[in-house]
Amino acid sequence: MGAAESTPLDRQYDHVAGHAPPEQLKALGQLFDAWKHENLLTIQSIVQSCPGFPEETAAIVLAGAHRFSMCGHTDRRSGLGQKEFVMMGISLSSDNLDDRGAFYVHLPETPTLSSLRQLVETLCATFFKTPASAVRTALIAYLVQALPRPASEIIEAADIATWLRACAAATLLFEYALAPLLGPSMHAPSTLSNSIIAAEQIHCLQSWLPLSYRPTPRRAWTLEYSSALHGASFSAFRGTLLKCGATIIIVRDRDGHVFGSFTSEAWALRATFAGTEPCFLFSLAPAIAHYRPTNFNKNFQYFSSGLTKYPTGLGLGGQLGFHGIWIDGAFGTGHCRGRPTCSTFGNPQLSMKEEFEIDLIEIWELSPRPDDGKGGKKKSVLDSNVEDQELLDMAGRALHSRDIRKADAAAAAAAAWVALRDAVTTQLLQHLQTFNTIST
């Protein structure tokens, strides 16, 4: 007897699975076996196996998986076969946004611009465990604004991939909402305790950050200062900020606008601008947006206190007296200047009024400062009296002891590189030994 004629499902499976590593196919097959009930993966079994996974989302995913596998099924309560499940798993876990786009485009029953918007609204409603609000509306508007605008109403897989590349918040929304299908849910905190911002706003903040600064189960953001909890004091604000590493500063003015900054470089008192990339300014209410450096200048961070010739306060972007965000040393007021946009970050006015009054302000630490006592290097005496050092530099009086410290730092960096190389080599050997044990 001749071989049975292959079906569209077989051909689609061969095409998708042919590019997947054997260990991934094995793992997905085992996962399917663990979840199947009488050889069917049903909505009920998904919901029962993934606590907190909404039934409505499960229905959308299963129906999309049927359409993706070219089976022609439309019954959202029907089961999902192993080949369909494996293809879905490969697409969902792929690092290639084109692969994910090829699957996501099948989630709406009809791949149109309006149905994709409806899908975004549904995922937001089921993923964020909070009632509908102005914040939710702002998030949906931010996501939809980045949607592709095809010549026709029909959306293609390539349009989805373009959208995901342009809007990291959309990529994270799909990942967080669908990740429980393939294992433990990604770390996506629904709220920041005691914070003035909501889960939807946190989601956007996470999506804008480099991966190394996003929260994980082992690396959570910490609230270091809140004017509501610690009092409205510039002294307390300054003292806290000088102990932090990478930070997010969030401001809410008395008109309800919420905005702020992310800076990867630790703050220090000085008479000049400092800072480095990555950094950005953002708005969280009433609209959601973020603004990265324009490369027009490097005036990222200004922080000064007690210098008679220089204003006391904290500034981000622009130039002295005309900042993208300014927190005055009198603590209670600030400004957002630089019309029509800030030269450093390209942002418009973030507060409702150019001169604003602070309602609340927070400092969130994303990574510790190297010299804060959390396992890092103790602060050198060379780093004390920073303002005096700045004045010496301006007068052309260099500190020669800095050259000594640079040499020490270079030697320490070389030693750290050797240690890192050895550690990576050891981990790689252990991984290969484990893989060989599993294979045999």
XYZ file of C-alpha atoms in Angstrom:
440
model
C 0.000 0.000 0.000
C 1.203 3.498 -0.795
C 1.724 6.151 1.808
C -1.358 8.089 2.827
C -1.720 11.430 1.105
C -0.610 14.273 3.342
C -3.215 16.732 4.543
C -2.881 20.541 4.677
C -2.311 20.162 8.425
C 0.547 17.683 7.827
C 2.215 19.977 5.315
C 1.841 23.026 7.564
C 3.213 21.070 10.518
C 6.200 19.817 8.530
C 6.974 23.369 7.446
C 6.734 24.899 10.953
C 8.252 22.027 12.937
C 11.068 21.534 10.435
C 12.788 24.678 11.722
C 12.366 23.882 15.430
C 15.064 22.220 17.569
C 14.279 18.563 18.433
C 14.356 19.317 22.169
C 11.673 21.984 21.724
C 9.418 19.577 19.818
C 9.919 16.986 22.552
C 9.132 19.484 25.316
C 5.966 20.722 23.572
C 4.841 17.133 23.001
C 5.327 16.363 26.693
C 3.445 19.522 27.630
C 0.570 18.514 25.383
C 0.492 15.034 26.946
C 0.429 16.600 30.407
C -2.555 18.788 29.544
C -4.610 16.604 27.253
C -7.863 15.102 28.474
C -9.071 12.139 26.431
C -6.693 13.289 23.677
C -8.280 16.729 23.535
C -6.874 20.013 24.774
C -10.006 21.934 25.715
C -10.684 25.413 26.982
C -11.697 23.973 30.349
C -8.436 22.057 30.720
C -6.381 25.142 29.836
C -8.215 27.272 32.386
C -7.866 24.562 35.051
C -4.162 24.036 34.306
C -3.330 27.751 34.261
C -4.823 29.512 37.292
C -5.774 33.041 36.357
C -5.832 32.342 32.619
C -9.161 33.827 31.405
C -11.595 31.538 29.605
C -12.285 34.211 27.004
C -8.589 34.415 26.117
C -8.365 30.614 25.957
C -11.251 30.565 23.494
C -9.550 33.170 21.290
C -6.245 31.271 21.309
C -7.802 27.891 20.504
C -9.868 29.300 17.672
C -6.790 31.090 16.325
C -4.761 27.882 16.549
C -7.360 26.087 14.414
C -7.259 28.818 11.781
C -3.451 28.898 11.889
C -3.255 25.130 11.319
C -5.499 25.368 8.208
C -7.915 22.822 9.664
C -10.940 24.944 8.975
C -12.462 24.394 12.413
C -14.498 27.262 13.792
C -15.985 25.658 16.912
C -14.237 27.474 19.765
C -15.136 24.668 22.161
C -13.561 21.949 20.062
C -10.361 20.205 21.038
C -6.879 20.966 19.824
C -4.735 18.195 18.351
C -1.062 17.668 19.164
C 0.235 19.012 15.842
C -1.898 22.127 16.179
C -0.689 22.626 19.753
C 2.983 22.145 18.821
C 2.726 24.659 15.949
C 1.056 27.140 18.261
C 3.785 26.642 20.878
C 6.594 27.121 18.352
C 5.070 30.372 17.129
C 4.332 31.752 20.594
C 7.820 31.009 21.906
C 9.696 32.209 18.828
C 12.120 35.111 19.149
C 11.295 35.989 15.543
C 8.476 38.538 15.427
C 7.616 37.423 11.885
C 6.818 33.950 13.275
C 4.682 35.416 16.038
C 2.954 37.740 13.605
C 2.054 34.716 11.441
C 0.198 33.274 14.445
C -1.240 36.486 15.935
C -2.893 37.455 12.651
C -5.148 34.388 13.045
C -6.383 35.334 16.528
C -9.102 37.705 15.243
C -11.810 35.794 13.390
C -11.377 38.230 10.503
C -7.919 39.846 10.187
C -8.991 43.466 9.872
C -7.828 46.656 11.544
C -11.027 46.923 13.588
C -10.909 43.277 14.721
C -7.278 43.654 15.774
C -8.249 46.666 17.850
C -11.010 44.589 19.436
C -8.462 41.863 20.220
C -6.232 44.415 21.950
C -9.169 45.642 24.020
C -10.083 42.064 24.975
C -6.538 41.172 26.028
C -6.290 44.355 28.102
C -9.627 43.654 29.767
C -8.730 40.037 30.615
C -5.068 40.523 31.523
C -5.274 43.624 33.741
C -7.377 42.677 36.741
C -8.737 46.176 37.220
C -12.007 47.846 36.194
C -12.157 49.849 32.994
C -10.823 53.352 33.547
C -9.342 56.388 31.852
C -5.929 54.728 32.279
C -7.133 51.656 30.366
C -8.513 53.874 27.622
C -5.176 55.704 27.385
C -3.284 52.402 27.101
C -5.540 51.122 24.313
C -5.181 54.446 22.479
C -1.383 54.206 22.786
C -1.326 50.638 21.441
C -3.802 51.294 18.632
C -1.961 54.431 17.550
C 1.009 52.219 16.652
C -1.089 49.789 14.600
C -0.212 49.484 10.918
C -2.280 51.393 8.406
C -2.553 49.033 5.419
C -3.899 50.176 2.082
C -6.921 47.923 2.632
C -8.719 47.017 5.838
C -7.210 43.525 5.779
C -4.214 42.956 8.064
C -1.338 40.716 6.962
C 1.158 38.826 9.131
C 3.884 41.259 8.027
C 1.772 44.167 9.326
C 1.563 42.497 12.739
C 5.331 41.927 12.814
C 5.938 45.592 11.938
C 3.593 46.646 14.728
C 5.333 44.435 17.299
C 8.733 45.836 16.324
C 7.501 49.412 16.626
C 5.554 48.973 19.870
C 7.251 46.956 22.620
C 4.179 47.409 24.839
C 2.102 45.437 22.306
C 4.720 42.666 22.194
C 4.756 42.424 26.001
C 0.950 42.419 26.164
C 0.783 39.321 23.950
C 3.677 37.671 25.794
C 2.243 38.255 29.261
C -1.297 37.334 28.248
C -0.372 34.101 26.439
C 2.771 32.964 28.288
C 0.861 30.754 30.793
C 0.028 28.408 27.888
C 3.685 27.398 27.658
C 4.781 27.417 31.268
C 5.080 29.707 34.314
C 3.701 33.171 33.777
C 6.173 35.954 33.074
C 6.795 38.409 35.891
C 4.281 41.158 35.294
C 3.306 42.893 38.553
C -0.303 44.058 38.523
C 0.503 46.981 40.803
C 3.414 48.674 42.505
C 2.574 48.832 46.191
C 1.878 52.386 47.375
C 2.507 53.811 43.902
C 0.488 56.519 42.194
C 0.460 54.611 38.890
C -1.780 51.771 37.742
C -1.005 48.335 36.265
C -1.539 49.516 32.688
C 0.957 52.341 33.181
C 3.482 49.963 34.760
C 3.121 47.723 31.714
C 4.140 50.579 29.419
C 7.064 51.558 31.637
C 8.369 47.985 31.538
C 8.092 47.830 27.767
C 10.183 50.991 27.332
C 13.024 49.778 29.569
C 16.057 47.761 28.478
C 15.667 44.091 29.439
C 18.243 44.374 32.222
C 16.047 46.874 34.092
C 12.696 45.112 33.809
C 11.392 43.550 37.022
C 11.833 39.814 37.564
C 10.996 37.513 40.500
C 14.606 38.009 41.673
C 14.920 41.701 40.860
C 11.981 43.826 41.916
C 11.685 47.587 41.784
C 11.804 49.231 45.202
C 10.034 52.390 46.286
C 12.778 54.476 47.882
C 10.917 57.750 48.274
C 7.323 58.970 48.155
C 6.295 62.478 49.154
C 3.035 60.972 50.427
C 4.863 58.525 52.730
C 8.122 60.301 53.568
C 7.071 63.942 53.475
C 7.493 66.696 50.892
C 11.119 67.587 51.601
C 13.840 68.342 49.057
C 16.421 67.279 51.637
C 14.817 63.831 51.948
C 14.347 63.624 48.168
C 17.991 64.579 47.551
C 19.381 62.230 50.198
C 17.416 59.289 48.837
C 18.336 59.925 45.218
C 22.049 60.101 46.031
C 21.865 56.545 47.443
C 20.162 55.032 44.391
C 21.428 53.531 41.161
C 19.195 53.416 38.082
C 15.900 55.130 38.889
C 12.445 56.013 37.681
C 11.117 59.339 38.974
C 7.345 59.779 38.738
C 5.603 63.144 39.198
C 1.905 63.928 39.429
C 1.007 67.588 39.187
C -2.051 69.145 40.780
C -3.854 69.055 37.427
C -3.623 65.249 37.299
C -0.870 64.916 34.674
C 1.542 62.065 35.427
C 5.026 62.103 33.898
C 8.618 61.340 34.766
C 11.996 59.953 33.780
C 14.171 56.863 33.609
C 17.922 57.307 34.091
C 20.418 54.450 34.090
C 23.266 56.512 35.563
C 23.260 57.217 39.298
C 22.538 60.800 40.286
C 25.315 62.978 41.740
C 25.499 66.613 42.794
C 27.436 68.700 40.290
C 27.384 72.074 38.549
C 27.053 70.616 35.050
C 24.875 68.233 33.101
C 25.733 64.530 33.232
C 24.117 61.183 32.479
C 24.260 58.685 29.686
C 21.997 56.494 27.619
C 19.771 54.606 28.047
C 17.458 57.230 29.468
C 14.119 58.756 28.507
C 11.223 60.944 29.619
C 7.628 59.732 29.618
C 3.998 60.690 30.065
C 1.485 58.326 31.709
C -1.589 60.563 32.009
C -3.683 61.828 30.404
C -1.813 60.351 27.392
C 0.799 57.582 27.281
C 4.065 58.233 25.430
C 7.832 58.111 25.906
C 10.633 60.217 24.494
C 14.181 59.013 23.909
C 17.257 61.215 23.337
C 17.330 63.158 20.059
C 21.168 63.294 19.996
C 20.925 67.095 19.705
C 22.829 67.350 22.999
C 23.780 65.252 26.034
C 22.022 67.355 28.681
C 20.373 64.346 30.304
C 20.706 64.938 34.076
C 21.325 68.042 36.199
C 21.321 67.881 39.996
C 22.670 70.678 42.165
C 22.259 71.909 45.714
C 23.971 74.685 47.650
C 25.988 76.291 44.838
C 25.384 80.044 44.823
C 25.888 80.496 41.069
C 23.753 77.534 40.042
C 20.054 76.816 40.588
C 19.186 74.260 43.230
C 17.029 71.464 41.926
C 16.816 68.539 39.543
C 16.580 68.955 35.785
C 16.149 66.580 32.870
C 16.929 67.685 29.329
C 17.045 71.147 27.785
C 19.304 73.730 29.395
C 19.476 75.599 32.667
C 16.149 77.325 33.213
C 14.489 75.507 30.294
C 14.247 71.807 31.131
C 12.090 68.996 29.853
C 11.311 68.405 33.541
C 12.493 70.598 36.413
C 11.943 69.912 40.137
C 12.754 73.078 42.064
C 14.829 72.952 45.231
C 12.004 74.753 47.037
C 10.198 71.442 46.485
C 6.598 71.930 45.601
C 6.919 73.454 42.175
C 8.602 72.757 38.859
C 8.383 73.459 35.160
C 8.239 71.737 31.771
C 9.694 74.141 29.208
C 11.259 74.028 25.792
C 8.395 74.752 23.398
C 7.570 73.325 20.982
C 9.726 70.424 22.194
C 12.640 69.791 24.532
C 15.881 69.749 22.537
C 17.328 66.765 24.441
C 14.387 64.349 24.384
C 12.018 65.845 21.817
C 9.100 65.776 24.250
C 6.299 68.336 24.304
C 5.157 69.974 27.537
C 4.387 67.041 29.878
C 2.600 68.992 32.613
C -0.727 70.723 32.014
C 0.804 74.111 32.826
C 4.343 75.158 32.035
C 4.853 76.067 35.698
C 3.295 73.269 37.735
C 2.670 72.434 41.370
C 3.688 68.979 42.580
C 0.938 66.836 44.030
C 3.034 63.671 44.538
C 6.510 62.525 43.557
C 8.135 59.078 43.801
C 11.594 57.548 43.344
C 11.765 53.896 42.273
C 15.140 52.174 42.264
C 15.644 49.629 39.488
C 19.222 48.603 40.253
C 21.463 49.380 43.224
C 24.127 52.025 43.228
C 27.652 50.517 43.069
C 28.693 52.384 46.219
C 25.499 51.989 48.278
C 26.654 49.126 50.474
C 24.502 46.518 48.721
C 27.435 44.334 47.785
C 29.188 47.029 45.777
C 32.384 48.981 46.206
C 32.566 51.338 49.163
C 32.478 55.002 48.207
C 35.943 56.484 47.821
C 37.032 59.611 49.639
C 37.821 60.925 46.137
C 34.078 61.015 45.512
C 33.216 63.209 48.474
C 32.718 66.953 48.039
C 31.623 66.518 44.442
C 30.724 70.179 44.076
C 34.253 71.204 45.131
C 35.683 68.856 42.491
C 33.473 70.443 39.829
C 34.709 73.923 40.758
C 38.338 72.707 40.629
C 37.742 71.229 37.175
C 36.239 74.480 35.959
C 39.331 76.322 37.252
C 41.660 73.883 35.468
C 42.919 72.332 38.742
C 42.791 68.578 38.134
C 42.936 65.924 40.851
C 46.002 63.787 39.993
C 44.803 61.004 42.294
C 42.088 60.284 39.716
C 44.763 58.890 37.369
C 45.756 56.389 40.053
C 42.153 55.287 40.464
C 41.738 54.916 36.676
C 44.691 52.497 36.603
C 43.225 50.513 39.489
C 39.852 50.432 37.734
C 41.451 49.124 34.514
C 43.188 46.309 36.401
C 39.972 45.438 38.234
C 38.051 45.382 34.942
C 40.576 42.980 33.401
C 40.334 40.650 36.409
C 36.527 40.800 36.288
C 36.572 39.855 32.598
C 38.711 36.763 33.293
C 36.378 35.715 36.125
C 33.321 36.204 33.921
C 34.882 34.182 31.078
C 35.696 31.313 33.462
C 32.186 31.361 34.947
C 30.515 31.252 31.524
C 32.785 28.400 30.418
C 31.896 26.410 33.549
C 28.149 26.956 33.039
C 28.418 25.926 29.386
C 30.213 22.683 30.277
C 27.583 21.889 32.917
C 24.821 22.562 30.384
C 26.427 20.226 27.825
C 26.849 17.485 30.429
C 23.182 17.804 31.419
C 22.109 17.757 27.754
C 24.180 14.626 27.071
C 22.674 12.902 30.113
C 19.133 13.674 28.908
C 19.941 12.579 25.339
C 21.300 9.209 26.468
